[in-house]
Amino acid sequence: MAPSLHIVMPAHNEGAVIAKVIGRIQDNFPNAHVIVVNDGSSDNTAEEALRSGAYTITLPFNCGYGVALQTGLLHVYRCGASVVVTMDADGQHEPETIRRLMEPVANGAADVSLGSRFLPASVTYRVPALRRITATCLAKLLSLLSGQQFTDTTTGFQCLNRKALRLLTSLKDFPERAPDADLILYLVMQGLRVREVPVTMHADQGGQSMHGPIKSLLYVPNMCTSILSVLLGYAGSHK
Amino acid sequence: MGHVSTEARLLTGFCGLALLVWSLLKLRRRSALVPTCSLFLTVGLIFISFAIYPNAFDRVSYLLGVKYPPVLYLIGCTFVLILMIVHLAGRLASTDERCRRLAQELALLQVAWQPAAGVEDANGAARDIALLQSAVLGAEAGLPTSKQPTG
C-alpha cells in the first residue's frame, strides 16, 4: 500500500486564497490529507479551510509560523504519517510541483527535500532585491557551515519523511517565527540527508506577509543568533 | 568616613521599610513569585541596615579597596539589575515555551473533540486524545511525544 500523503499548511489571515489553494491540491492529490493550521487568524481562514474539506486545527491565538508548523507536524506524526509536505497557504507554492518535491524522499534518496526557487531549473517570480540578497547571503553561510550547497534557505515548501518528522516534532526549541536556515542546519547536523529540488513559486496571492518591515530588519541578526545556537548544540536539547 | 545626614538616613530607612511592607503584602496575597519577594525583602533589609548604620557601606567599600563608596554602590546596583534581568529573561523563556506547548495541545485537543472539524482524520484525532491522556498520566512537563521513533 502506498503511504498516504499529508500536506501541512500553516495559515494566518489567508481567508481570501486558502480555498483556492486547497482546491488545487485536491485536484492534483485527491487522496491527500490536507491539514490547515489556523494560526489565530482574525478573518475567515478556518471557515474557508473547513468548507474546502481540510482538517483544520485552530491555535487559540497567533503563535507564529514556526509554532503553527510544528503543531501540524505533531498532528501528522501522531497520525502515523510517513511522508509530509509543508507549504504556504498563500498560494505561493505550486501544488503541481509537489510530485517533484516528493521524489527524493519517496525513493529514499533524501530524508528532507527543499523546494528551491533559486536553482537553475526553478520557475519563480521576481524576488525583491533586498530579499534576494539576504537569501543569497544566508544560503552561502549555510552552505559554508553545513558543507553542502544550498540556494534557498527561506523556503516553506518542503517534504519530510518520518525520520525528519520525528526529529522536528521532538525538537524542544523549534524556531517560533521563521524556521529557515537554522532548522536546515540542525537537520544536516543530525545526519539527515537534505536535498534541494527546483520548484515553481509565485508571488503570494494575498493574506498577510509574515515579514513586516521591522521583522525583516531583525530577521538576519535573529537568524544568525539562531544558527549560532544550533552550532552550540542548543537545539539538540530534546524532550 | 563621609557624613550621612539624618534626612538621608530617614529616606533610606523609609524606602527599605516600604519595600519590606510591599514584599510582605505581595507574599501574603501570593501575587508575586516567592524568589522575587525574597529578593525585594533582602534589598529592603539592606536599605534599613544602611539607615541604621550609615557608615557601614563606607567601611565595606574601603574593605574592598574601593576608595570612593558611590562607585561600589553603582556597581552593586548594576549587578543586581543585570541579575534580575537575567532571571526574568529565563522565566520569560520558560513561560513562553510552556505557553506555546499549551496552545499546541489545546488546538489539537479542541479539534479532536469537534468531529466536524476534521472528519477525514477522526482516527488521528482519537489517537491524539489517547496519546495525550497517556502522556498526562505518566509524563513530566513537555510535549507528549507519541510512541517512540521507529526511524
Short mmCIF file of N, CA and C in Angstrom, two decimals, chain A residues 6 26 32-35 50 53-61 63 66-72 74-75 77-80 162-163 166 169-176 239, chain B residues 93 96-97 99-108 110-112 116-125 127-129 131-132 141-151:
data_model
loop_
_atom_site.label_atom_id
_atom_site.label_comp_id
_atom_site.label_asym_id
_atom_site.label_seq_id
_atom_site.Cartn_x
_atom_site.Cartn_y
_atom_site.Cartn_z
N HIS A 6 0.41 13.54 3.48
CA HIS A 6 -0.15 14.56 4.36
C HIS A 6 0.47 15.89 3.96
N GLN A 26 -6.27 19.41 -3.97
CA GLN A 26 -7.19 18.27 -4.11
C GLN A 26 -7.33 17.83 -5.56
N ALA A 32 -4.97 13.02 -0.73
CA ALA A 32 -4.06 13.62 0.26
C ALA A 32 -4.84 14.16 1.46
N HIS A 33 -4.22 14.08 2.62
CA HIS A 33 -4.81 14.68 3.82
C HIS A 33 -4.26 16.09 3.93
N VAL A 34 -5.13 17.05 3.76
CA VAL A 34 -4.68 18.44 3.86
C VAL A 34 -4.98 18.95 5.26
N ILE A 35 -3.94 19.37 5.94
CA ILE A 35 -4.09 19.86 7.32
C ILE A 35 -3.75 21.35 7.34
N LEU A 50 -12.19 24.71 6.38
CA LEU A 50 -13.14 23.64 6.72
C LEU A 50 -14.08 23.36 5.56
N GLY A 53 -12.80 21.25 2.92
CA GLY A 53 -12.57 19.85 3.24
C GLY A 53 -11.22 19.58 3.90
N ALA A 54 -10.55 20.62 4.35
CA ALA A 54 -9.27 20.40 5.01
C ALA A 54 -9.48 20.13 6.50
N TYR A 55 -8.60 19.34 7.07
CA TYR A 55 -8.61 19.10 8.50
C TYR A 55 -8.02 20.36 9.13
N THR A 56 -8.82 21.04 9.93
CA THR A 56 -8.39 22.36 10.39
C THR A 56 -8.12 22.40 11.89
N ILE A 57 -6.90 22.76 12.20
CA ILE A 57 -6.50 22.89 13.61
C ILE A 57 -6.38 24.39 13.87
N THR A 58 -7.06 24.87 14.89
CA THR A 58 -7.00 26.30 15.17
C THR A 58 -6.25 26.58 16.47
N LEU A 59 -5.18 27.32 16.37
CA LEU A 59 -4.44 27.71 17.56
C LEU A 59 -5.22 28.81 18.28
N PRO A 60 -5.20 28.82 19.61
CA PRO A 60 -6.05 29.78 20.34
C PRO A 60 -5.67 31.24 20.12
N PHE A 61 -4.44 31.49 19.73
CA PHE A 61 -4.02 32.86 19.42
C PHE A 61 -2.85 32.78 18.45
N CYS A 63 0.48 32.41 17.26
CA CYS A 63 1.69 31.92 17.94
C CYS A 63 2.93 32.06 17.09
N GLY A 66 6.34 29.21 13.01
CA GLY A 66 7.05 28.02 13.49
C GLY A 66 6.18 27.16 14.38
N VAL A 67 5.47 27.80 15.30
CA VAL A 67 4.61 27.06 16.23
C VAL A 67 3.48 26.38 15.46
N ALA A 68 2.90 27.11 14.51
CA ALA A 68 1.81 26.54 13.70
C ALA A 68 2.32 25.34 12.91
N LEU A 69 3.49 25.50 12.35
CA LEU A 69 4.06 24.41 11.55
C LEU A 69 4.31 23.18 12.43
N GLN A 70 4.89 23.40 13.60
CA GLN A 70 5.19 22.25 14.46
C GLN A 70 3.91 21.59 14.96
N THR A 71 2.85 22.38 15.16
CA THR A 71 1.56 21.80 15.58
C THR A 71 1.05 20.85 14.49
N GLY A 72 1.13 21.31 13.26
CA GLY A 72 0.69 20.46 12.14
C GLY A 72 1.54 19.20 12.03
N LEU A 74 3.19 17.78 14.41
CA LEU A 74 2.88 16.96 15.59
C LEU A 74 1.63 16.12 15.33
N HIS A 75 0.66 16.75 14.72
CA HIS A 75 -0.59 16.04 14.42
C HIS A 75 -0.34 14.90 13.43
N TYR A 77 2.41 13.43 12.70
CA TYR A 77 3.29 12.42 13.29
C TYR A 77 2.47 11.44 14.12
N ARG A 78 1.55 11.99 14.90
CA ARG A 78 0.70 11.13 15.74
C ARG A 78 -0.26 10.29 14.91
N CYS A 79 -0.57 10.80 13.74
CA CYS A 79 -1.46 10.05 12.84
C CYS A 79 -0.69 8.95 12.12
N GLY A 80 0.60 8.90 12.31
CA GLY A 80 1.40 7.85 11.68
C GLY A 80 1.84 8.18 10.26
N ARG A 162 9.43 10.26 7.76
CA ARG A 162 9.06 10.09 9.18
C ARG A 162 10.24 10.36 10.12
N LYS A 163 11.42 10.03 9.64
CA LYS A 163 12.61 10.26 10.47
C LYS A 163 12.77 11.76 10.77
N ARG A 166 9.93 12.95 13.06
CA ARG A 166 10.17 12.62 14.47
C ARG A 166 11.12 13.63 15.11
N THR A 169 9.33 17.10 15.48
CA THR A 169 8.25 17.17 16.48
C THR A 169 8.80 17.05 17.89
N SER A 170 9.96 16.43 18.02
CA SER A 170 10.52 16.29 19.36
C SER A 170 11.45 17.45 19.70
N LEU A 171 11.61 18.36 18.76
CA LEU A 171 12.51 19.50 18.98
C LEU A 171 11.88 20.48 19.97
N LYS A 172 12.56 20.65 21.09
CA LYS A 172 12.02 21.48 22.17
C LYS A 172 12.03 22.96 21.77
N ASP A 173 13.09 23.35 21.09
CA ASP A 173 13.24 24.78 20.78
C ASP A 173 12.99 25.06 19.31
N PHE A 174 11.90 24.56 18.82
CA PHE A 174 11.54 24.78 17.41
C PHE A 174 11.42 26.28 17.18
N PRO A 175 12.12 26.80 16.16
CA PRO A 175 12.08 28.26 15.95
C PRO A 175 10.64 28.77 15.85
N GLU A 176 10.36 29.77 16.64
CA GLU A 176 8.99 30.24 16.79
C GLU A 176 8.48 30.99 15.56
N LYS A 239 13.16 16.72 24.25
CA LYS A 239 12.37 16.40 25.44
C LYS A 239 12.66 14.97 25.83
N ALA B 93 11.42 33.00 29.06
CA ALA B 93 11.65 31.96 28.06
C ALA B 93 10.90 30.69 28.41
N ASP B 96 7.17 31.25 28.04
CA ASP B 96 6.85 31.32 26.62
C ASP B 96 6.76 29.92 26.02
N GLU B 97 7.71 29.08 26.39
CA GLU B 97 7.72 27.72 25.86
C GLU B 97 6.51 26.93 26.35
N CYS B 99 3.69 28.15 27.31
CA CYS B 99 2.51 28.74 26.70
C CYS B 99 2.33 28.20 25.28
N ARG B 100 3.43 28.10 24.57
CA ARG B 100 3.39 27.60 23.19
C ARG B 100 2.92 26.14 23.17
N ARG B 101 3.46 25.34 24.09
CA ARG B 101 3.07 23.93 24.14
C ARG B 101 1.61 23.78 24.51
N LEU B 102 1.20 24.60 25.43
CA LEU B 102 -0.18 24.56 25.86
C LEU B 102 -1.11 24.90 24.69
N ALA B 103 -0.72 25.93 23.93
CA ALA B 103 -1.52 26.35 22.78
C ALA B 103 -1.59 25.22 21.76
N GLN B 104 -0.47 24.56 21.52
CA GLN B 104 -0.44 23.46 20.55
C GLN B 104 -1.34 22.32 21.00
N GLU B 105 -1.21 21.94 22.27
CA GLU B 105 -2.02 20.83 22.77
C GLU B 105 -3.50 21.19 22.80
N LEU B 106 -3.77 22.43 23.15
CA LEU B 106 -5.16 22.89 23.20
C LEU B 106 -5.78 22.82 21.81
N ALA B 107 -5.02 23.27 20.81
CA ALA B 107 -5.52 23.25 19.44
C ALA B 107 -5.78 21.82 18.98
N LEU B 108 -4.85 20.92 19.29
CA LEU B 108 -5.01 19.53 18.86
C LEU B 108 -6.17 18.86 19.60
N GLN B 110 -8.74 20.40 20.96
CA GLN B 110 -10.00 21.03 20.56
C GLN B 110 -10.53 20.41 19.27
N VAL B 111 -9.63 20.23 18.33
CA VAL B 111 -10.05 19.67 17.05
C VAL B 111 -10.43 18.20 17.22
N ALA B 112 -9.81 17.54 18.20
CA ALA B 112 -10.15 16.14 18.43
C ALA B 112 -11.53 15.99 19.04
N ALA B 116 -16.59 17.53 13.66
CA ALA B 116 -16.90 18.21 12.40
C ALA B 116 -15.69 18.92 11.83
N ALA B 117 -14.76 19.25 12.71
CA ALA B 117 -13.59 20.00 12.25
C ALA B 117 -12.67 19.16 11.39
N GLY B 118 -12.64 17.88 11.64
CA GLY B 118 -11.69 17.09 10.85
C GLY B 118 -12.16 15.67 10.67
N VAL B 119 -13.28 15.53 10.04
CA VAL B 119 -13.89 14.21 9.90
C VAL B 119 -12.94 13.22 9.25
N GLU B 120 -12.24 13.67 8.27
CA GLU B 120 -11.44 12.73 7.50
C GLU B 120 -10.30 12.12 8.31
N ASP B 121 -9.92 12.79 9.39
CA ASP B 121 -8.82 12.26 10.18
C ASP B 121 -9.26 11.93 11.60
N ALA B 122 -10.48 11.44 11.71
CA ALA B 122 -11.02 11.17 13.04
C ALA B 122 -10.16 10.18 13.81
N ASN B 123 -9.57 9.23 13.10
CA ASN B 123 -8.72 8.25 13.77
C ASN B 123 -7.51 8.93 14.40
N GLY B 124 -6.94 9.83 13.63
CA GLY B 124 -5.78 10.57 14.12
C GLY B 124 -6.14 11.37 15.35
N ALA B 125 -7.33 11.96 15.31
CA ALA B 125 -7.79 12.75 16.45
C ALA B 125 -7.95 11.88 17.68
N ARG B 127 -6.40 9.23 18.29
CA ARG B 127 -5.04 8.90 18.75
C ARG B 127 -4.44 10.05 19.55
N ASP B 128 -4.75 11.27 19.09
CA ASP B 128 -4.26 12.44 19.81
C ASP B 128 -4.71 12.40 21.27
N ILE B 129 -6.00 12.10 21.45
CA ILE B 129 -6.55 12.08 22.80
C ILE B 129 -5.89 10.98 23.61
N LEU B 131 -3.04 9.55 23.20
CA LEU B 131 -1.64 9.86 23.49
C LEU B 131 -1.52 10.93 24.55
N LEU B 132 -2.41 11.90 24.45
CA LEU B 132 -2.36 12.99 25.42
C LEU B 132 -2.68 12.46 26.81
N ALA B 141 6.49 17.61 32.56
CA ALA B 141 6.09 18.69 31.66
C ALA B 141 6.79 18.55 30.33
N GLY B 142 6.09 18.88 29.27
CA GLY B 142 6.69 18.77 27.95
C GLY B 142 5.70 18.17 27.01
N LEU B 143 5.98 18.28 25.74
CA LEU B 143 5.07 17.77 24.74
C LEU B 143 5.00 16.27 24.82
N PRO B 144 3.80 15.72 24.83
CA PRO B 144 3.73 14.28 24.80
C PRO B 144 4.10 13.76 23.44
N THR B 145 5.26 13.19 23.33
CA THR B 145 5.61 12.60 22.04
C THR B 145 4.92 11.26 21.98
N SER B 146 4.59 10.86 20.80
CA SER B 146 3.87 9.61 20.68
C SER B 146 4.85 8.48 20.87
N LYS B 147 4.43 7.33 20.48
CA LYS B 147 5.29 6.16 20.59
C LYS B 147 6.66 6.48 20.04
N GLN B 148 7.63 5.95 20.58
CA GLN B 148 8.94 6.42 20.22
C GLN B 148 9.33 6.01 18.81
N PRO B 149 10.17 6.82 18.27
CA PRO B 149 10.61 6.75 16.90
C PRO B 149 10.82 5.35 16.36
N THR B 150 10.29 5.19 15.22
CA THR B 150 10.53 3.92 14.56
C THR B 150 11.59 4.08 13.49
N GLY B 151 12.00 5.30 13.26
CA GLY B 151 13.06 5.58 12.32
C GLY B 151 12.57 5.73 10.93
#
